[in-house]
Coordinates of C-alpha atoms in Angstrom, one line a residue:
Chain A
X1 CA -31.5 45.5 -0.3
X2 CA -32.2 42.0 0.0
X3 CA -33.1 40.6 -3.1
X4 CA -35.0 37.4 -1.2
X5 CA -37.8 40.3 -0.4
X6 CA -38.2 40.3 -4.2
X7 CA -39.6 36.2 -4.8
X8 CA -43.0 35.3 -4.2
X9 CA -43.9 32.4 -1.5
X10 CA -44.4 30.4 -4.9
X11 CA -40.9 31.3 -6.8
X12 CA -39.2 30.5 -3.0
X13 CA -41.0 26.6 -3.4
X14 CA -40.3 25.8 -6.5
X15 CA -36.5 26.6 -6.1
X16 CA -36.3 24.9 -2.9
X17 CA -37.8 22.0 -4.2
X18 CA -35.9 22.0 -7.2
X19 CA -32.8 21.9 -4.9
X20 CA -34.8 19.0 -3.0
X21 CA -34.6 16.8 -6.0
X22 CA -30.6 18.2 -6.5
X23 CA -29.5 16.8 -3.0
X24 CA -31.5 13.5 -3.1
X25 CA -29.8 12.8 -6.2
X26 CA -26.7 13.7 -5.0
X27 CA -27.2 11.9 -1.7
X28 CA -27.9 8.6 -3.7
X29 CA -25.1 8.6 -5.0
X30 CA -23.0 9.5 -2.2
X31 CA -24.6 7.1 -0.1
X32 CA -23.4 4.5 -3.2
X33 CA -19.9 5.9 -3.1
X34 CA -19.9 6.1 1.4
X35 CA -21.8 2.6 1.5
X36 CA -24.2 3.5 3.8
X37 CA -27.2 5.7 4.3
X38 CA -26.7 9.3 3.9
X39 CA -29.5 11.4 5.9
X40 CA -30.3 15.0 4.3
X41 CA -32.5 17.8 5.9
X42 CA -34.7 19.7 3.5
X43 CA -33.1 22.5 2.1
X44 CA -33.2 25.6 3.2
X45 CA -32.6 29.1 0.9
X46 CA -31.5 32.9 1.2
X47 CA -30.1 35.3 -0.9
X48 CA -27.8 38.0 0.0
X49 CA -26.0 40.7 -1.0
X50 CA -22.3 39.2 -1.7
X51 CA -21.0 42.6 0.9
X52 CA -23.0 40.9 3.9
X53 CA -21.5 37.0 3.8
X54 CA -19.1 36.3 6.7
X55 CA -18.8 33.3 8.7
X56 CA -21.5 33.8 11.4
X57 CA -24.1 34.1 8.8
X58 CA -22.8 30.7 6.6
X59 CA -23.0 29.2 10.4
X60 CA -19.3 28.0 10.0
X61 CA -17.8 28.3 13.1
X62 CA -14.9 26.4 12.3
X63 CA -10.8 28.6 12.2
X64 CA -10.8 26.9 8.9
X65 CA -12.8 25.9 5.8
X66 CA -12.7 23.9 2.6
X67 CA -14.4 24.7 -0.6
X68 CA -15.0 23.0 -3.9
X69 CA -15.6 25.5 -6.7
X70 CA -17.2 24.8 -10.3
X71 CA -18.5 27.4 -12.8
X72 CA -21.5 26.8 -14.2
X73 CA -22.3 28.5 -17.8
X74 CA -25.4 29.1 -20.2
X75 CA -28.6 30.2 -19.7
X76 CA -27.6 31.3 -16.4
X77 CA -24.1 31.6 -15.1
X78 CA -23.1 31.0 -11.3
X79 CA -19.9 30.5 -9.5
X80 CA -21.3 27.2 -7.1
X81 CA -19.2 26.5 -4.5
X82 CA -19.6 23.9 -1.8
X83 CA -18.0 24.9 1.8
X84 CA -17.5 22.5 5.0
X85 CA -15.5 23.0 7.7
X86 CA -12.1 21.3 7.2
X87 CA -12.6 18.9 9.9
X88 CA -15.0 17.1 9.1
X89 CA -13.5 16.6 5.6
X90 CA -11.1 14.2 6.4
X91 CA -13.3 12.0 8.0
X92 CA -15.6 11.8 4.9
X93 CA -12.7 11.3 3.1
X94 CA -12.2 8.0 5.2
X95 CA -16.2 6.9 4.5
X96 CA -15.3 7.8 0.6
X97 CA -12.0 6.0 0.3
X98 CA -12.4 2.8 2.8
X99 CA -11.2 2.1 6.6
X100 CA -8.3 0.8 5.9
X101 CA -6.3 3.7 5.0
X102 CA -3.7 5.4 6.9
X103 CA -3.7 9.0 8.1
X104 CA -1.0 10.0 5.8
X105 CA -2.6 8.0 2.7
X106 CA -6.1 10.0 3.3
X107 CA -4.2 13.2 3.2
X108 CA -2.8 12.6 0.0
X109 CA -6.4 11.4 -1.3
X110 CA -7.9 14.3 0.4
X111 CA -8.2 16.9 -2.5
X112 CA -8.6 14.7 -5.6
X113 CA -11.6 12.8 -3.3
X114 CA -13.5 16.6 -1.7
X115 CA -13.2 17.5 -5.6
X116 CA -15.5 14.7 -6.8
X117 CA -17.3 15.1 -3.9
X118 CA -17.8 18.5 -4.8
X119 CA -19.0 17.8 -8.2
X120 CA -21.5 15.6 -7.6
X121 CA -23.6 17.6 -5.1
X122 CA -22.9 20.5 -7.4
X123 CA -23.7 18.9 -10.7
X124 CA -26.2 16.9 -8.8
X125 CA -28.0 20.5 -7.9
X126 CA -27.1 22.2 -11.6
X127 CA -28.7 19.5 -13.1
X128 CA -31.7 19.2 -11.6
X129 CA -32.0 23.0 -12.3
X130 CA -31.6 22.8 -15.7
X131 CA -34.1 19.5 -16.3
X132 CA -37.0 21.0 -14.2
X133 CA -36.0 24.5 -16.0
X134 CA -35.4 23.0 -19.4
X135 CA -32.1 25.1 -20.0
X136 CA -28.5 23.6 -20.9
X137 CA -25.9 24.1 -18.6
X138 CA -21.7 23.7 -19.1
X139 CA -19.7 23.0 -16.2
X140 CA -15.7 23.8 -15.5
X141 CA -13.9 20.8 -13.3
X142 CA -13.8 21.5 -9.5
X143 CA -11.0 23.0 -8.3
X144 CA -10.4 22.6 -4.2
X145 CA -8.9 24.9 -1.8
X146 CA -8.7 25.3 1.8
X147 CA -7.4 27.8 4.2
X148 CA -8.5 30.3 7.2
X149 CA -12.6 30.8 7.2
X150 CA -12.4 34.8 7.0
X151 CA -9.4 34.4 4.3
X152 CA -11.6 32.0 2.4
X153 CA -14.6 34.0 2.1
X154 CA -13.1 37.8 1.6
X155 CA -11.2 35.6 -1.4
X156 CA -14.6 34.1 -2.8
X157 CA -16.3 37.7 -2.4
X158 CA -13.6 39.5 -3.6
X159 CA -12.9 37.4 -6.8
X160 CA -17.0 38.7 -8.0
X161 CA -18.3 41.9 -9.1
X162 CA -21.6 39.4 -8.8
X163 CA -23.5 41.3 -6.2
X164 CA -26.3 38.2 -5.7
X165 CA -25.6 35.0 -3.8
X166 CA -28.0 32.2 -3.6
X167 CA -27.1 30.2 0.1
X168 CA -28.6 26.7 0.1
X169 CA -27.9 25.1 3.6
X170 CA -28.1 21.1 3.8
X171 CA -27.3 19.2 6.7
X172 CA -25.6 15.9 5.8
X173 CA -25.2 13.1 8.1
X174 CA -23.5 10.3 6.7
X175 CA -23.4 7.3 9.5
X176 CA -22.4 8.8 12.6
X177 CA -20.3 12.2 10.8
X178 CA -22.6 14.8 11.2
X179 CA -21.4 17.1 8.6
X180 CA -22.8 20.5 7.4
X181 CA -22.4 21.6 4.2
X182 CA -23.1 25.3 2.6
X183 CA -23.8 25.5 -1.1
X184 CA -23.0 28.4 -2.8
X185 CA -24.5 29.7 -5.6
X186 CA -23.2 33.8 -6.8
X187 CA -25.2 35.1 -9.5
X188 CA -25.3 37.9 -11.7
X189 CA -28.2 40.5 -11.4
X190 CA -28.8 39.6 -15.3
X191 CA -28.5 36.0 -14.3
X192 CA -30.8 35.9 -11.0
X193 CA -33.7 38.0 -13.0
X194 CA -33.2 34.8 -15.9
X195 CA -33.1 32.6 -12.9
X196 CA -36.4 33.7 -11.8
X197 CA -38.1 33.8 -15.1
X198 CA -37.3 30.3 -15.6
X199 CA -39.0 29.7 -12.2
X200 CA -42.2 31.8 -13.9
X201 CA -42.5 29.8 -16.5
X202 CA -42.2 26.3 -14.3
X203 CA -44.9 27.7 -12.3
X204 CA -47.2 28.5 -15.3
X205 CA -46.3 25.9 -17.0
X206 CA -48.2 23.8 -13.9
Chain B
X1 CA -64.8 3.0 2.4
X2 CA -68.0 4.6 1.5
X3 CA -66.5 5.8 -2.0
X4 CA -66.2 2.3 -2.9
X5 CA -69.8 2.3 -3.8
X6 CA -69.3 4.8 -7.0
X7 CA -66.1 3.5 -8.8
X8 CA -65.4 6.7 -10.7
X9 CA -65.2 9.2 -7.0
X10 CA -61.9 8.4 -5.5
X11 CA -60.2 10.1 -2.5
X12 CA -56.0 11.0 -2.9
X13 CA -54.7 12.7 -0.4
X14 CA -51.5 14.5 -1.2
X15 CA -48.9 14.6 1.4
X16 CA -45.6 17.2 0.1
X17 CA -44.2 20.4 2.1
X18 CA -43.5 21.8 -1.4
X19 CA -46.8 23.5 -2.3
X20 CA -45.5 23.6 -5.8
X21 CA -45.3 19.6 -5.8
X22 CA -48.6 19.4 -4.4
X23 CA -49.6 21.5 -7.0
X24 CA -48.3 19.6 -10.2
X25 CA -49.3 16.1 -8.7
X26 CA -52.8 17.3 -8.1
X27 CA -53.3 18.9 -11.8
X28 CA -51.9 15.6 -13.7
X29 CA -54.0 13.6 -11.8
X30 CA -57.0 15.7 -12.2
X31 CA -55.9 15.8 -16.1
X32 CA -56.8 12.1 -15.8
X33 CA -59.6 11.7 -13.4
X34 CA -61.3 15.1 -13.3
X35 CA -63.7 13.0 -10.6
X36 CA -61.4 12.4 -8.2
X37 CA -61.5 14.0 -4.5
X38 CA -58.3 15.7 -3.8
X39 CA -57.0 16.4 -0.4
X40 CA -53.6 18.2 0.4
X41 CA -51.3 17.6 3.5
X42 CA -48.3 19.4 4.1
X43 CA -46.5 17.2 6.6
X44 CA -46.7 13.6 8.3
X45 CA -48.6 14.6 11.5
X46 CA -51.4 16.5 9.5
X47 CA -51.5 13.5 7.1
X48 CA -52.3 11.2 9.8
X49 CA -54.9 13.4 11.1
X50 CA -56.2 13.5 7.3
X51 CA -56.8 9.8 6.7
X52 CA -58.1 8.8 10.2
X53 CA -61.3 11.8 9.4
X54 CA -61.5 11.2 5.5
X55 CA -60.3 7.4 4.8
X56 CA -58.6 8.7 1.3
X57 CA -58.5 5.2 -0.9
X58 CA -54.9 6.4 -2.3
X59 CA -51.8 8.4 -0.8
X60 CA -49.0 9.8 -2.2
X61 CA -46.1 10.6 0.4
X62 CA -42.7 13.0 0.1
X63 CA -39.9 11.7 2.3
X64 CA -38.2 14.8 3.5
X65 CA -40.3 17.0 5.3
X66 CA -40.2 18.9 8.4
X67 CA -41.4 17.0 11.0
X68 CA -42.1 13.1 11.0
X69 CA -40.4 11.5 7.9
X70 CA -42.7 10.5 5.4
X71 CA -41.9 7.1 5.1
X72 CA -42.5 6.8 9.1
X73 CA -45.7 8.4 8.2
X74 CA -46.6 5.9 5.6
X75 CA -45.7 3.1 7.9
X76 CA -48.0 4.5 10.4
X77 CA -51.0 5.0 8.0
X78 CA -50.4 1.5 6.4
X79 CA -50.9 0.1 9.7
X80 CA -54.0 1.8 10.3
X81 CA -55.5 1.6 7.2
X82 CA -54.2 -1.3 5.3
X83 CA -57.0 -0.5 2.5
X84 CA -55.0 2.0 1.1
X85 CA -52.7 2.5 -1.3
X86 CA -49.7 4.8 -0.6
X87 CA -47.0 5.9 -3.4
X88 CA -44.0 7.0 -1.4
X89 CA -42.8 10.6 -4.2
X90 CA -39.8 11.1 -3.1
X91 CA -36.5 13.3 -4.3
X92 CA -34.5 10.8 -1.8
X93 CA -34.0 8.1 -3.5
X94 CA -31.5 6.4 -1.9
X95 CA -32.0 2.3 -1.8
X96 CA -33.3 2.5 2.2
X97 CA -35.8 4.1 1.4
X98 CA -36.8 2.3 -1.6
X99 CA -36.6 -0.9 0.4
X100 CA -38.6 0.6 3.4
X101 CA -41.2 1.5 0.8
X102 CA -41.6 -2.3 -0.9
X103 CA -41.4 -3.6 2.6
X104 CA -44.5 -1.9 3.9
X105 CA -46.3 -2.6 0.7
X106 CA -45.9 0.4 -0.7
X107 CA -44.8 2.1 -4.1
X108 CA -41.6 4.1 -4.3
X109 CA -41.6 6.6 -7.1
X110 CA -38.3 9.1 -7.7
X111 CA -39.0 12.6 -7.9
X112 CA -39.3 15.0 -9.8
X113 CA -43.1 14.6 -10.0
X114 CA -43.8 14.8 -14.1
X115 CA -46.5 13.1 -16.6
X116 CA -44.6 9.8 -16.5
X117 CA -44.0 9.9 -12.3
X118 CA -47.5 10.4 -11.6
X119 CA -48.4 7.5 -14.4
X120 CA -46.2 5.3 -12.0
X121 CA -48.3 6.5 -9.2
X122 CA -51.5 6.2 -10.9
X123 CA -50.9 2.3 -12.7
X124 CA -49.9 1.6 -8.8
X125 CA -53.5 2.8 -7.4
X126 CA -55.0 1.3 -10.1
X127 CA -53.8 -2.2 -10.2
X128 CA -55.5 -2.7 -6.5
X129 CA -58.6 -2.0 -8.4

């Protein structure tokens, strides 16, 4: 079953668009933290079954993968978790934390900096969701880990019994690093059908 | 400009790939001028085509779209038609942008598009008045 057959042209707008807002706020104040313009692509959605993620279909064709995790709990709880390939990550580690580090200093700045990374594209996302929504939203710190791509994701499937994923792709390009980054979102059946009635009453509230 | 001639009947043509967007901007504007003429766009290219057939007197523009960026298409219609007034309604709301915006004479207004958003919008169109 795939639970994107289930929204309505409308519902599919007004969650991409709320994601729209999410990422342009998060990309302002990346592009504050990076010092230079961060270029977004409009967001695109799809929901799956958590049983049908694997690599090809996140388009992460890298041997290995990092991920920022947060958990996000009220109204409607979600597991959000941002995933790049691990390549990239040290290069935007370098626009976060300055030219003029070493090699070895970026390493060590690695985590703490993908971490606040991490939470502000996710809290950037989360909150727009819960202004344009009007519900209240906690968030857990981000925790970071990294390891082989397939590991990664049988690990983040296998730590739910969610069986609904919300994938929001975003290409990021900060100056010349062309980075793609994968948000996402694992829901609850309870927590996708509140979700969606939230969405309802945006809509009819227009 | 053959609106000019009755104040009250102005032309906005609304330029957002979100139909939803389009679809709040429109009603709070219509909340306020029930006269107005509203036109919607959902990208650059078919905005362009829009204002050279229909001359809208006011224009308000998302930046990320599929397609030609909407500042790009702003630029584009600004040089065209200098007459009108464009708010760039954007959820990108990086500085750039902003400053591409004041530079071609146009308003920048952050996203998302609510009562007070569109008021921005609206005291913008209405100052040229």
């Amino acid at each position: 079953m795939n639970t994107l057959d289930q929204l309505s042209e409308l519902q599919l707008d007004a969650l991409t668009e709320i994601f729209n807002i999410g990422t342009g706020r998060a990309a302002a104040s990346l592009s504050d933290i990076v010092g230079s313009e961060v270029v977004l692509s409009v967001p695109r959605i799809q929901f799956f079954q958590s049983s049908e993620v694997n690599a090809a279909l996140l388009s992460l064709n890298s041997p290995r993968i990092g991920a920022v995790r947060q958990i996000f709990s009220g109204s409607v709880n979600t597991n959000a978790l941002l995933l790049f390939t691990e390549d990239r990550a040290l290069e935007i580690v370098r626009d976060m934390m300055g030219s003029q580090l070493s090699t070895e200093e970026l390493v060590e700045f690695e985590q703490e900096a993908l971490s606040e990374l991490g939470n502000i594209i996710l809290n950037a996302c989360m909150s727009a969701m819960s202004d344009l929504l009007h519900f209240t939203l906690h968030s857990s710190l981000p925790t970071y880990s990294t390891g082989p791509t397939e590991t990664m994701l049988r690990q983040i499937i296998a730590q739910t019994d969610q069986p609904t994923m919300l994938l929001l792709h975003i290409d990021l390009t900060i100056e010349k690093h062309q980075s793609q980054g994968q948000l996402i979102f694992i829901l609850s059946s309870s927590s996708f059908h509140e979700l969606l009635a939230h969405v309802d009453q945006f809509i009819a509230n227009i | 400009m053959e609106f000019m001639t009755q104040p009250d009947a102005r032309v906005l043509l609304i330029v957002d790939d979100s139909r939803v967007s389009r679809m709040v901007i429109r009603t709070l504007v219509l909340a306020k001028h029930p006269q107005w003429i509203i036109i919607e766009a959902a990208s650059g290219d078919e905005a362009l085509t829009i204002v050279d057939r229909d001359t809208p007197n006011y224009c308000t523009m998302d930046i990320n779209m599929p397609g030609m960026i909407g500042t790009e298409a702003a630029a584009q219609i600004l040089a065209k038609h200098p007459g009108t007034r464009v708010a760039i309604f954007s959820a990108n709301i990086q500085e750039t942008h902003q400053t591409r915006a004041a530079a071609m004479g146009a308003c920048f207004v952050a996203k998302p598009v609510t009562g007070k958003t569109v008021a921005q919008a609206l005291d913008f169109f209405e100052s040229a008045r």
